[in-house]
GROMACS .gro file of C-alpha atoms in nm:
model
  373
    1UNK     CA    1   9.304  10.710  13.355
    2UNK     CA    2   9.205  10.379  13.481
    3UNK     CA    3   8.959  10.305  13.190
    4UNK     CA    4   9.160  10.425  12.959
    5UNK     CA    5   9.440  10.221  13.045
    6UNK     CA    6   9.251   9.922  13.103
    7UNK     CA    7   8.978   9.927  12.825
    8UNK     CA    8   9.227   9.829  12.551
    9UNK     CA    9   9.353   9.498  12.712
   10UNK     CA   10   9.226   9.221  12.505
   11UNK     CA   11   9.504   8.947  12.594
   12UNK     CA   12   9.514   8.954  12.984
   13UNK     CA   13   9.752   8.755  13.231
   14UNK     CA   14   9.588   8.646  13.520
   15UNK     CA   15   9.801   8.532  13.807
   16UNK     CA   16   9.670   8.380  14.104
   17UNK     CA   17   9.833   8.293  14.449
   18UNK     CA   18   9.845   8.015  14.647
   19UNK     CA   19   9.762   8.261  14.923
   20UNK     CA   20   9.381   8.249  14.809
   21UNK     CA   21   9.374   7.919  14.591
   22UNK     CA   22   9.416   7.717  14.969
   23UNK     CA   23   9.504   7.681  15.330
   24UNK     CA   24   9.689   7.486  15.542
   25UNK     CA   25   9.327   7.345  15.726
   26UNK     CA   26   9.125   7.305  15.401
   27UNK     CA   27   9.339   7.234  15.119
   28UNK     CA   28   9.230   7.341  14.811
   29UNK     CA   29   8.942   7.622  14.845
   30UNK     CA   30   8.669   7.486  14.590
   31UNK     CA   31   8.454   7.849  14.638
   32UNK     CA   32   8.754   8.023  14.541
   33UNK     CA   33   8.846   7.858  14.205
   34UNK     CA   34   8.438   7.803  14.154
   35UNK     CA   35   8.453   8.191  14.130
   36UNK     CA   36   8.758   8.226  13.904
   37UNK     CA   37   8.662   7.986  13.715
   38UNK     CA   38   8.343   8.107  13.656
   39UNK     CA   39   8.476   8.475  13.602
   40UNK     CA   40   8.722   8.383  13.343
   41UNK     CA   41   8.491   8.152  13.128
   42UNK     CA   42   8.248   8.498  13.110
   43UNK     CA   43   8.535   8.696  13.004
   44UNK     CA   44   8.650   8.475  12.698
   45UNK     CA   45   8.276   8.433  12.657
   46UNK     CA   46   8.277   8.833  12.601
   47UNK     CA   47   8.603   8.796  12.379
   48UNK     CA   48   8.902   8.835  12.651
   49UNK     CA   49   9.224   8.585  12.581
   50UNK     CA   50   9.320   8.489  12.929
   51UNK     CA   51   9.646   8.305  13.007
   52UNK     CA   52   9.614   8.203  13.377
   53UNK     CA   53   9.946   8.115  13.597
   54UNK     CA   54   9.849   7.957  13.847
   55UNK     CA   55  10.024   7.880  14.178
   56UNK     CA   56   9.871   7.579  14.411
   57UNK     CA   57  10.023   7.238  14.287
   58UNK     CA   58  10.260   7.190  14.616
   59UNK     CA   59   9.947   7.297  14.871
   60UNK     CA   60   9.704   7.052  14.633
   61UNK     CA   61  10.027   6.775  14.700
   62UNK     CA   62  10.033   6.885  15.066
   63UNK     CA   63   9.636   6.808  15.164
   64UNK     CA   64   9.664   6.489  14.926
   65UNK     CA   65   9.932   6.324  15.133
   66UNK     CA   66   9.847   6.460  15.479
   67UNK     CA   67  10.088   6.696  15.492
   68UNK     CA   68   9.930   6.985  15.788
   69UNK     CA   69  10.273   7.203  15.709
   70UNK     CA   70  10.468   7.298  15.404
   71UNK     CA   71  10.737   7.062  15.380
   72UNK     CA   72  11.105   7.204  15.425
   73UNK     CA   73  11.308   6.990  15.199
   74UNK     CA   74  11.389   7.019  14.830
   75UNK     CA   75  11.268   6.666  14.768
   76UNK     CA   76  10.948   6.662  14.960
   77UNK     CA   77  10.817   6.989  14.757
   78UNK     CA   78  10.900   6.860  14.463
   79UNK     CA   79  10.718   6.537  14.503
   80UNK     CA   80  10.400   6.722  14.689
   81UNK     CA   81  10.461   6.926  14.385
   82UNK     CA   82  10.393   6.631  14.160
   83UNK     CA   83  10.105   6.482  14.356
   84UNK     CA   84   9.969   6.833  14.363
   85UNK     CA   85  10.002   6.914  13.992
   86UNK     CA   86   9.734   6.668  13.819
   87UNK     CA   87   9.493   6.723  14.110
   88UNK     CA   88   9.522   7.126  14.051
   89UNK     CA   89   9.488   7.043  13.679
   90UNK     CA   90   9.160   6.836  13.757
   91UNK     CA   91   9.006   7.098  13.929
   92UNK     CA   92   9.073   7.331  13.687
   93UNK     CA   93   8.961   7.097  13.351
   94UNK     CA   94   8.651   6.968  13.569
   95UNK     CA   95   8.551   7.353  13.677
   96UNK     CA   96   8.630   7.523  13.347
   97UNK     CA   97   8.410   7.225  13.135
   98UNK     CA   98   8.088   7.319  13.307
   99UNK     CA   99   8.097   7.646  13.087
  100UNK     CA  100   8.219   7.402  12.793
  101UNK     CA  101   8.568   7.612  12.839
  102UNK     CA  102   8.860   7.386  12.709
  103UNK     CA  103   9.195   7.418  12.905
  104UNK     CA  104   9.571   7.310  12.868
  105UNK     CA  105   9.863   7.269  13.126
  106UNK     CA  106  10.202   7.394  13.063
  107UNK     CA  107  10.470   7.389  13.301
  108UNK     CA  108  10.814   7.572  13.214
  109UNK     CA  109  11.144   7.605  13.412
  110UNK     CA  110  11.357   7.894  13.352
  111UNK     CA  111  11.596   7.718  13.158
  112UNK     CA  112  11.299   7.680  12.931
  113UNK     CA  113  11.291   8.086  12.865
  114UNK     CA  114  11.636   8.167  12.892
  115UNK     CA  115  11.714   7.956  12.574
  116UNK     CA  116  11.602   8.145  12.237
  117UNK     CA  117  11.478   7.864  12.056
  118UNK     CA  118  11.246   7.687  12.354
  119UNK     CA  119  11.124   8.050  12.424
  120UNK     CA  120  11.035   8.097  12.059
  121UNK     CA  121  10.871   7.753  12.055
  122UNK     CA  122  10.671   7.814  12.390
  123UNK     CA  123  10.560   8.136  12.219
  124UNK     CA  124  10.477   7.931  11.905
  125UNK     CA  125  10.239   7.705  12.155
  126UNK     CA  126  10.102   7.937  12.363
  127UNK     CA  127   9.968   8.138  12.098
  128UNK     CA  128   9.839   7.846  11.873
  129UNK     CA  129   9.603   7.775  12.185
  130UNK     CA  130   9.503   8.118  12.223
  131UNK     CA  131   9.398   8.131  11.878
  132UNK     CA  132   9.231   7.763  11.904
  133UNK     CA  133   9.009   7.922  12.229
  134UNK     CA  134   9.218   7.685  12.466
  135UNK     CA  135   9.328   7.897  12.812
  136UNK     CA  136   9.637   7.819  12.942
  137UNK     CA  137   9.710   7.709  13.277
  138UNK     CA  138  10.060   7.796  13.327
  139UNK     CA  139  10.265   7.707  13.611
  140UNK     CA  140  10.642   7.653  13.723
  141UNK     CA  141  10.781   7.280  13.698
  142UNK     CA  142  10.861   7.286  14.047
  143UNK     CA  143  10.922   6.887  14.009
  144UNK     CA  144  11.227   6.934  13.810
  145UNK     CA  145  11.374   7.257  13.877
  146UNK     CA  146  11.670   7.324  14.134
  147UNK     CA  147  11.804   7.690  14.258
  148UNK     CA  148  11.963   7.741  13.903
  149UNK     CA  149  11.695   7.709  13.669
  150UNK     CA  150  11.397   7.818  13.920
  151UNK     CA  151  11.185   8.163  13.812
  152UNK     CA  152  11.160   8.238  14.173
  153UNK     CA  153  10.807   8.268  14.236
  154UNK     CA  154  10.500   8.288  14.022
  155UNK     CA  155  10.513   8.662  14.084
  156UNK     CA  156  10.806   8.654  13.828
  157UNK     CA  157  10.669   8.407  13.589
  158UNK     CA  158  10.391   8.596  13.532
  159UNK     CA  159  10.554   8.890  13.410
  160UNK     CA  160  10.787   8.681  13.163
  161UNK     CA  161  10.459   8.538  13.091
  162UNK     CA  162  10.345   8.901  12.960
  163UNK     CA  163  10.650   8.896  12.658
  164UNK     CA  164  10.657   8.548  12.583
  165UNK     CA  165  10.221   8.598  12.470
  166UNK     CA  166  10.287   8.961  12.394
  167UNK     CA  167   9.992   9.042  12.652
  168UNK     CA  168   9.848   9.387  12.680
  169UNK     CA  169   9.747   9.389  13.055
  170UNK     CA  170   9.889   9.204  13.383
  171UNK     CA  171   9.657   9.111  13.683
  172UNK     CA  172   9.844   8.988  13.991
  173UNK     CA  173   9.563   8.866  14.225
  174UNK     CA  174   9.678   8.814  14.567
  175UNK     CA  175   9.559   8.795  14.965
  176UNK     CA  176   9.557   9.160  15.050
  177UNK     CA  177   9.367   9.485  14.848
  178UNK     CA  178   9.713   9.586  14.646
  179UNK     CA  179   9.982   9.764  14.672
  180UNK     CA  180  10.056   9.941  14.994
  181UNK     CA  181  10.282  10.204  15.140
  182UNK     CA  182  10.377   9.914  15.446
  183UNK     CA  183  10.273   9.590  15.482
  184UNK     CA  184   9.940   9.560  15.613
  185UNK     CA  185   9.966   9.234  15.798
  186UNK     CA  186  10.233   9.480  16.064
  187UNK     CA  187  10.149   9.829  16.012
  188UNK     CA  188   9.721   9.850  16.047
  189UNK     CA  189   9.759  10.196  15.911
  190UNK     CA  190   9.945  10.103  15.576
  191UNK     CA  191   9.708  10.242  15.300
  192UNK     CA  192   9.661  10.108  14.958
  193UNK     CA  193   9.846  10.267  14.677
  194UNK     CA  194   9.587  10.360  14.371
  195UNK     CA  195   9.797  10.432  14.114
  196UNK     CA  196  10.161  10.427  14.041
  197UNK     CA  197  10.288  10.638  13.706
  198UNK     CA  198  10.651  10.534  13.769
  199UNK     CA  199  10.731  10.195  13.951
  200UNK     CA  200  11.110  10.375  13.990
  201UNK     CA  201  11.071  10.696  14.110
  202UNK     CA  202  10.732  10.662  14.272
  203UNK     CA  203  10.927  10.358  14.479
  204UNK     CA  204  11.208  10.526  14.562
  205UNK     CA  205  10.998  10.840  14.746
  206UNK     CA  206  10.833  10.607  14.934
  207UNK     CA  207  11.180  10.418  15.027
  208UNK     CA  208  11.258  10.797  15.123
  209UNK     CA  209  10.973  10.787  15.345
  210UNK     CA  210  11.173  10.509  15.541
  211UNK     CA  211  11.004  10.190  15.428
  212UNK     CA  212  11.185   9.933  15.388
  213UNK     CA  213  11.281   9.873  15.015
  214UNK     CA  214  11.250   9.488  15.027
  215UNK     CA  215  10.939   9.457  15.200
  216UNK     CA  216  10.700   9.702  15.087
  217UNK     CA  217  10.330   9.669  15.141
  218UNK     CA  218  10.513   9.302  15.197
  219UNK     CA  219  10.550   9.284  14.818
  220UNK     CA  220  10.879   9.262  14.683
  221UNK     CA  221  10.812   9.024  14.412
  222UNK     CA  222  10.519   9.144  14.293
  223UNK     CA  223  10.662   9.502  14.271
  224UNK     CA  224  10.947   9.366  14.081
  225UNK     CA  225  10.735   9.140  13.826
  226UNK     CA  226  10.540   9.461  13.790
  227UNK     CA  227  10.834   9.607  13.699
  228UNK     CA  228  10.942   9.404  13.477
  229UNK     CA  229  10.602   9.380  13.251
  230UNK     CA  230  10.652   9.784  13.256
  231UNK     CA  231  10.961   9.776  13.041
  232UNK     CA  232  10.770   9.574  12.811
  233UNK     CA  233  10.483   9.851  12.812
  234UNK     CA  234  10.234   9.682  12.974
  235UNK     CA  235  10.036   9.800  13.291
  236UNK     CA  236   9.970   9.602  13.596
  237UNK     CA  237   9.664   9.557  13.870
  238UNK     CA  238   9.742   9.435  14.215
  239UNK     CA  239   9.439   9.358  14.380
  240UNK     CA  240   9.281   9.103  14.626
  241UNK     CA  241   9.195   8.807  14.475
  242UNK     CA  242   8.905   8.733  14.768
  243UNK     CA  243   8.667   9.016  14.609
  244UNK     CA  244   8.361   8.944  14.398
  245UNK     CA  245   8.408   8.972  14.035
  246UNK     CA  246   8.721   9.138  14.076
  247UNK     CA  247   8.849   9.054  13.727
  248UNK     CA  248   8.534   9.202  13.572
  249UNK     CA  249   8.510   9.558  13.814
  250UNK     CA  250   8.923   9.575  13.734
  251UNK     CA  251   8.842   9.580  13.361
  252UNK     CA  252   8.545   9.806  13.376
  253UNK     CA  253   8.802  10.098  13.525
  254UNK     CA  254   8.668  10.043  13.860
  255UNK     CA  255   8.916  10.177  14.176
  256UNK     CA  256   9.047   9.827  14.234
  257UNK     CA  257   9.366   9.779  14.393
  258UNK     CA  258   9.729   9.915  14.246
  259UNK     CA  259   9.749  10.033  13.876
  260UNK     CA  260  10.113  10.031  13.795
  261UNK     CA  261  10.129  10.205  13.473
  262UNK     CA  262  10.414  10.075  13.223
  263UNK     CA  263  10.752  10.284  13.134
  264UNK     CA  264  10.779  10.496  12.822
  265UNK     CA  265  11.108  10.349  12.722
  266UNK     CA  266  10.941  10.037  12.588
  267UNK     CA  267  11.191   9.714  12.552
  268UNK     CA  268  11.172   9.513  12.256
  269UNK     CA  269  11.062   9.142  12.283
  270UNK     CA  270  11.424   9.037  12.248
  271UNK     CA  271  11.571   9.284  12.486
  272UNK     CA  272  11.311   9.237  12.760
  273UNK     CA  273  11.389   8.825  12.723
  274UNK     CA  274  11.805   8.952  12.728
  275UNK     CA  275  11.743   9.156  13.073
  276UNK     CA  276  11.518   8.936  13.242
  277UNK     CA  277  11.462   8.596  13.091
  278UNK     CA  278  11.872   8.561  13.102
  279UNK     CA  279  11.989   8.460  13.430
  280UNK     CA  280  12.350   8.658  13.414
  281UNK     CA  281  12.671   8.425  13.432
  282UNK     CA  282  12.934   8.674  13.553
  283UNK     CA  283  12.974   9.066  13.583
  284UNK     CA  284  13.182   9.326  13.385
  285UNK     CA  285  13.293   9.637  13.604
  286UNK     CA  286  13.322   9.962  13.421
  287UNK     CA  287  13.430  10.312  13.485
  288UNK     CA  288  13.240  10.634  13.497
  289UNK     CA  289  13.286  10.727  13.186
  290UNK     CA  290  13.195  10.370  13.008
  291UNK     CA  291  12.893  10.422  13.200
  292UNK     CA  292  12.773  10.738  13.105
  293UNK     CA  293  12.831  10.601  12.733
  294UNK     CA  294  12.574  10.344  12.781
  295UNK     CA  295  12.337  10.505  13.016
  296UNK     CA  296  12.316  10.848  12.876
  297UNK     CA  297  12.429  10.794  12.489
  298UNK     CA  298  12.308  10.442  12.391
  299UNK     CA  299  12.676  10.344  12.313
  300UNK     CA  300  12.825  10.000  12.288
  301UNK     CA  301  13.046   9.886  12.574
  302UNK     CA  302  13.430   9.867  12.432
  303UNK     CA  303  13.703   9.685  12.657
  304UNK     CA  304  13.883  10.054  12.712
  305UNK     CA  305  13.595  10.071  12.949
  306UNK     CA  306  13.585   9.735  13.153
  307UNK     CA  307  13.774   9.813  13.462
  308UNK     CA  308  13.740   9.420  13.603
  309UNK     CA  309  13.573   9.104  13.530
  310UNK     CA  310  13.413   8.868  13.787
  311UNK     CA  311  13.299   8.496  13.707
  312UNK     CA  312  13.356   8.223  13.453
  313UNK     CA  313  13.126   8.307  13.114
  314UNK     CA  314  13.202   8.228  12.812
  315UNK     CA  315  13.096   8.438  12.428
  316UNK     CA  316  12.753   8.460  12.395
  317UNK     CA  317  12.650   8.459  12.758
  318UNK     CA  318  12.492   8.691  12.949
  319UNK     CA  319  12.673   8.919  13.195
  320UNK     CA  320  12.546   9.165  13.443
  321UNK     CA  321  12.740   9.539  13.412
  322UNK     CA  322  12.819   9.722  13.700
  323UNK     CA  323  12.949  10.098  13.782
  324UNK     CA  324  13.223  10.205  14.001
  325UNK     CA  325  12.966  10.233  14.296
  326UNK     CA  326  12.837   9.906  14.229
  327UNK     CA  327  12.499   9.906  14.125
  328UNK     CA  328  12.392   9.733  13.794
  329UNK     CA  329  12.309   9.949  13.567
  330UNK     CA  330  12.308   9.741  13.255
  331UNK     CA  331  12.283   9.334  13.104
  332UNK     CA  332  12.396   9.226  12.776
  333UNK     CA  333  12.545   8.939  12.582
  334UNK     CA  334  12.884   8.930  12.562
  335UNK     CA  335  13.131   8.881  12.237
  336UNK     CA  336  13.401   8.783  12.460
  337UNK     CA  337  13.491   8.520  12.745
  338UNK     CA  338  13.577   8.587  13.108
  339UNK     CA  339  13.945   8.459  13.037
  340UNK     CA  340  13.942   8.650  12.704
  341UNK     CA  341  13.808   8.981  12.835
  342UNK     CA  342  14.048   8.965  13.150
  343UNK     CA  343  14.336   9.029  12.856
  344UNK     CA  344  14.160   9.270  12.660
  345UNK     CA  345  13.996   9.504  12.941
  346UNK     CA  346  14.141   9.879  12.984
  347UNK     CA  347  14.277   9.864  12.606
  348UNK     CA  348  14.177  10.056  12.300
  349UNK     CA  349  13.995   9.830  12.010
  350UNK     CA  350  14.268   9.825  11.796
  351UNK     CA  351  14.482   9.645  12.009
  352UNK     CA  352  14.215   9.334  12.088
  353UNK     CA  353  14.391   9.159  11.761
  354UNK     CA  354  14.693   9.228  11.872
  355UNK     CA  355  14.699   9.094  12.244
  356UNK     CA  356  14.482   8.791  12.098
  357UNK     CA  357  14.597   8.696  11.762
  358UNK     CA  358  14.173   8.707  11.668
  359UNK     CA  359  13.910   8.990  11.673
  360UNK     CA  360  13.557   8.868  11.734
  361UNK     CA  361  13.401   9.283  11.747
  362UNK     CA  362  13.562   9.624  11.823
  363UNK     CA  363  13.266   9.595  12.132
  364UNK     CA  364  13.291   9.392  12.458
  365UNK     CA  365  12.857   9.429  12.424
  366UNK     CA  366  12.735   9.581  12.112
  367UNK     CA  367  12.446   9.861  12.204
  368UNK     CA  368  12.184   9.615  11.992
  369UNK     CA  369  12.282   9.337  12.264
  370UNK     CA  370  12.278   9.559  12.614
  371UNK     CA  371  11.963   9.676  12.784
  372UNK     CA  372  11.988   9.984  13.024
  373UNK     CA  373  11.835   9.844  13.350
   0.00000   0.00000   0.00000
């Protein structure tokens, strides 16, 4: 299974944790990225495109300016953040050139992938380096970005990362050996997870088991930028990013860490960049039956459906949909406002003209603009 799955990635996302790039007594650990480094340059050597995101600019800020804890304010990460950046980037340029391996920086903000256009053009970029040899070193602009516009975490970058270079395989390399069915740093009996065929239901039995959903194997992010790449159809490795040649025994099919396999229900480019690039401006409420339309029958949402409207969006935005019990089940970009929809909701099509003098669609969210969650 594992070789199979593994032995047709050609274009691989690396990510890599600040977790094993440093610590709080040494800074920067040179060893580490010495072996990284050395491990990627073989790969594209052997004809592997590697786009690396790499965390570590606000612990490279932190030992620069003394810091001996992670600051707490906004404004102090940010500017470790900046201090941190170039010297990450010089360790990375001065590492990678010893195996005449040429590198680039790019640092995004999630404004920067939720717009069409910039998305398009980072694609456009990315790429064109790819095909020039160059690896990326991608990271998030943690200088400039505020709650709104932040990915989150790495973790999540990396599996936007996976659409925006249309990669075929996802490594995640982190402290511990992968994926586990507790967190290993609480529970010393918490055993690594192999392989997982469905990220869902293989999740939820192990919820069942009475883990706690958040905090599994002490992963949440990683399971849900796992997740995410799976929609897109590609497969993820979880593994520790402390063992020798790990990047070379995970692509030989060796028992490494977590295999999450990807979903069968593939998302296109666009729809994976419409559910998760999109941070959602307000939600839509529907009934049972509006639900089942989508869910089951790949229907467009119609207003006859919307049962209530939270938040100020306007046409064009994207909107989180939720059922009567409250879970989302859908996202999609709405034809309609938040002040236009509030008119419109709980009415047949026929009568949007009527209550609003215009008709922009007979859909609230046309079925080629909603992704099933």
């Amino acid at each position: 299974m594992r070789k199979k799955t593994l032995g047709r990635a050609k274009r691989i996302v690396v990510k890599v944790g600040s977790s094993i790039l440093a610590s709080v007594e040494r800074g920067l650990l040179q060893e580490v990225f010495s072996c990284l480094v050395k491990e990627i340059a073989e790969l594209k050597r052997q004809g592997y495109e590697i786009v690396l995101v790499s965390s570590g600019a606000i612990a490279a800020g932190m030992e620069k300016l003394g810091y001996k804890t992670r600051p707490q304010s906004i404004t102090l990460k940010q500017a470790a953040a900046a201090v941190g950046q170039s010297r990450l980037m010089n360790v990375y340029e001065s590492l990678f050139s010893r195996h005449q391996q040429m590198v680039a920086q790019i640092l995004l903000t999630h404004d920067d992938l939720g717009n069409r256009r910039r998305f398009l053009n980072a694609r456009n970029t990315l790429l064109t380096l790819l095909e020039l040899g160059i690896i990326p070193v991608i990271n998030e602009n943690d200088t400039v970005v505020v709650d709104e516009i932040k990915f989150g975490d790495n973790d999540n970058l990396s599996a936007l990362i996976t659409n925006l270079v249309e990669a075929d395989l996802l490594i995640i390399l982190t402290d511990i050996e992968g994926l586990c069915d507790a967190d290993p740093r609480v529970h010393p009996d918490a055993k690594c997870i192999s392989l997982v065929e469905d990220i869902d239901s293989d999740l939820e039995s192990m919820i069942g088991k009475g883990r706690n959903a958040t905090s599994v194997g002490g992963m949440a992010s990683k399971i849900q930028s796992a997740r995410k790449a799976a929609r897109f159809g590609i497969p993820t490795v979880i593994a520790s990013g402390t063992r020798k040649e790990v990047l070379h025994q995970i692509l030989k099919g060796k028992e490494i860490g977590t295999l999450i396999l990807p979903k069968p229900d593939v998302l296109s480019s666009r729809k994976h960049w419409i559910a998760f690039n999109l941070k959602p401006k307000g939600e839509v409420i529907v009934d049972e039956g509006a639900k089942r339309a989508v869910v089951q029958n790949g229907k467009s949402l119609l207003p006859s459906g919307v049962v209530k409207v939270r938040g100020n969006f306007d046409r064009g935005d994207s909107v989180s949909c939720f059922g009567p019990r409250g879970k989302e089940f859908a996202r999609g970009l709405v034809n309609y406002s938040a002040s236009e929809l509030e008119k419109i909701r709980g009415l047949r099509t026929e009568r949007i003209e009527e209550i609003l003098g215009y008709k922009y669609s007979d859909e609230v969210i046309h079925r080629d603009d909603l992704v099933v969650l």
